Amino acid sequence: MNIADLRDRILNQERRALARAITLVESAREDHRAQAAELLDGLRGAGRQALRIGLSGTPGVGKSTFIESFGMMLTAQGLRVAVLAVDPSSARSGGSILGDKTRMERLSRDKNAFIRPSPSQTHLGGVARRTREAVALCEAAGFDVVLIETVGVGQSETVVAEMSDLFLLLLAPAGGDELQGVKRGIMEMADVILVNKADGDLKPTAMRTCADYAGALRLLRKRPQDPEGFPKAMTVSALEEDGLAQAWEEMQSLTGWRKENGHWEGRRAHQAQYWFHEELRQALLARLETKEAQRLVAAAGAEVAAGDMAPTAAAEKVLGALGITQT
C-alpha cells in the first residue's frame, strides 16, 4: 500500500480513500499497525479540526434516528458530517450486525455525509479501540462534524468523552427510576442531555422527564469547563425534527465559550495524554498474548492453583521473566 498516495487522497477528501484508511487503522496485523502509524503521522500536520460529538444512550432510545435527522440538518447548512457508529460485538461469535448504515438510509445517500459502522470487539465503553484514530482520519478528510455513536449506557461508556469535544446523552421519556439507572458517572460527563421522542402522546411525559433531569443536573458540582447554565437538559423529537436546531445552537454556544476561555485546547491536550497512557497499557497487555508469555502465565497459574505460590508473587515472577519490573 502506498501510504503517501493514500495520505494525499484523504487530504483531497476522497471518500473511498478514507474508508480504506479506516480499515487499515482497525486492523490488528503488525504490518498494518506500522502503516497506520505512518499514515496518521503524515496527516498530523494538516492542522484540520472538526467538532467531535460523542453520543450515548440506552438501546431503543432512537440514537440512529436522531443522528440521521441531526446530520441531515447539518448537511443542509453546508457542513460535512462523518458518523462513526460502534456496534456491539457478540461475546460468543465475535460478530456484529453493523446495521447503522441501513437505519440511516437518507443520511447515507447524502454526498456531504460519511457513515462508518465498526465492531466494538468487546472493548469497554462500546467504543472500538481504533475509533480515536478514525476520528483523526475524518478530520484530515475535511469533515466539519464527527459524530461518535456508542452502544449502551453506564459507567464504562464514559470513555467516549475522552475522544469528543461535546458529549450528548440521549434519553427516552417515561423511563421510570432512570435517574439512578443512568449512573452518576455518565451524568457528570454529559454536556447536554437530550430527552428524545418528545412528540405525540409522549410529549408531556418528555417535558416532565426533562424537568427532572434539569433539576438533577443542578445538584451536580459545577465543572470549570462549563459556562452558566451548562450542562443542560432539553427535549427533542428526532422523528418530527423538532428541537434539533435549538440543540445545535446550544452546542455551538458551549463550543464557542470553551474556545474563548481556553478550555478547548486544554481538553484536547488532556485527551492526547489519556490516549498515550491507553496505548501504553494496551501494548503491555499485548506482551502477555505471546506464546512465551502464555507459557509463563500457565506455569505460574498452576503453582497458584496448587497453593505453592501467592498470586502477587506469581505475577511478579511472570513480569520479571518478561523484563517488566514493578516499583
CSV table of N, CA and C in Angstrom, one decimal, residues 63-65 67-68 83 85 87 96-109 114-118 149:
chain,number,residue,atom,x,y,z
A,63,LYS,N,-31.2,6.6,18.9
A,63,LYS,CA,-29.9,7.2,18.5
A,63,LYS,C,-29.7,7.3,17.0
A,64,SER,N,-30.0,6.3,16.3
A,64,SER,CA,-29.8,6.3,14.8
A,64,SER,C,-30.8,7.3,14.2
A,65,THR,N,-32.0,7.3,14.7
A,65,THR,CA,-33.0,8.3,14.1
A,65,THR,C,-32.5,9.7,14.4
A,67,ILE,N,-29.4,10.8,15.0
A,67,ILE,CA,-28.2,11.1,14.2
A,67,ILE,C,-28.6,11.4,12.7
A,68,GLU,N,-29.5,10.6,12.2
A,68,GLU,CA,-29.9,10.9,10.8
A,68,GLU,C,-30.6,12.3,10.7
A,83,VAL,N,-20.1,10.1,10.5
A,83,VAL,CA,-20.7,9.3,11.6
A,83,VAL,C,-19.9,8.0,11.8
A,85,ALA,N,-20.2,4.9,13.9
A,85,ALA,CA,-21.2,4.2,14.7
A,85,ALA,C,-20.6,2.9,15.2
A,87,ASP,N,-20.9,-0.7,16.8
A,87,ASP,CA,-21.9,-1.8,17.0
A,87,ASP,C,-21.3,-2.8,18.1
A,96,SER,N,-20.7,-8.7,14.5
A,96,SER,CA,-21.5,-7.6,14.7
A,96,SER,C,-22.5,-7.5,13.5
A,97,ILE,N,-23.7,-6.9,13.7
A,97,ILE,CA,-24.6,-6.7,12.7
A,97,ILE,C,-24.2,-5.6,11.7
A,98,LEU,N,-23.7,-4.5,12.3
A,98,LEU,CA,-23.2,-3.3,11.6
A,98,LEU,C,-24.4,-2.8,10.8
A,99,GLY,N,-25.5,-2.6,11.4
A,99,GLY,CA,-26.7,-2.2,10.7
A,99,GLY,C,-27.0,-0.7,10.7
A,100,ASP,N,-26.1,0.1,11.3
A,100,ASP,CA,-26.4,1.5,11.5
A,100,ASP,C,-26.6,2.2,10.1
A,101,LYS,N,-25.8,1.8,9.2
A,101,LYS,CA,-25.9,2.5,7.8
A,101,LYS,C,-27.2,2.2,7.2
A,102,THR,N,-27.8,1.0,7.5
A,102,THR,CA,-29.1,0.7,6.9
A,102,THR,C,-30.2,1.5,7.6
A,103,ARG,N,-30.1,1.8,8.9
A,103,ARG,CA,-31.1,2.6,9.6
A,103,ARG,C,-31.0,4.0,9.2
A,104,MET,N,-29.9,4.5,8.8
A,104,MET,CA,-29.7,5.9,8.4
A,104,MET,C,-29.7,6.0,6.9
A,105,GLU,N,-30.8,5.6,6.2
A,105,GLU,CA,-30.9,5.5,4.8
A,105,GLU,C,-30.7,6.8,4.1
A,106,ARG,N,-31.4,7.9,4.6
A,106,ARG,CA,-31.4,9.2,3.9
A,106,ARG,C,-30.0,9.8,4.1
A,107,LEU,N,-29.4,9.7,5.3
A,107,LEU,CA,-28.1,10.3,5.5
A,107,LEU,C,-27.0,9.6,4.7
A,108,SER,N,-27.2,8.3,4.6
A,108,SER,CA,-26.1,7.5,3.9
A,108,SER,C,-26.1,7.9,2.4
A,109,ARG,N,-27.1,8.5,1.9
A,109,ARG,CA,-27.1,8.9,0.5
A,109,ARG,C,-26.7,10.3,0.3
A,114,PHE,N,-20.7,10.9,5.7
A,114,PHE,CA,-20.0,9.7,5.6
A,114,PHE,C,-20.3,8.8,6.8
A,115,ILE,N,-20.8,7.6,6.7
A,115,ILE,CA,-21.2,6.8,7.8
A,115,ILE,C,-20.3,5.5,7.8
A,116,ARG,N,-19.7,5.2,8.9
A,116,ARG,CA,-18.8,4.1,9.0
A,116,ARG,C,-19.2,3.3,10.3
A,117,PRO,N,-19.8,2.1,10.2
A,117,PRO,CA,-20.0,1.3,11.4
A,117,PRO,C,-18.8,0.5,11.7
A,118,SER,N,-18.5,0.3,13.0
A,118,SER,CA,-17.4,-0.5,13.4
A,118,SER,C,-17.8,-1.4,14.5
A,149,GLU,N,-21.1,7.6,17.8
A,149,GLU,CA,-22.2,6.9,18.4
A,149,GLU,C,-21.7,5.7,19.2
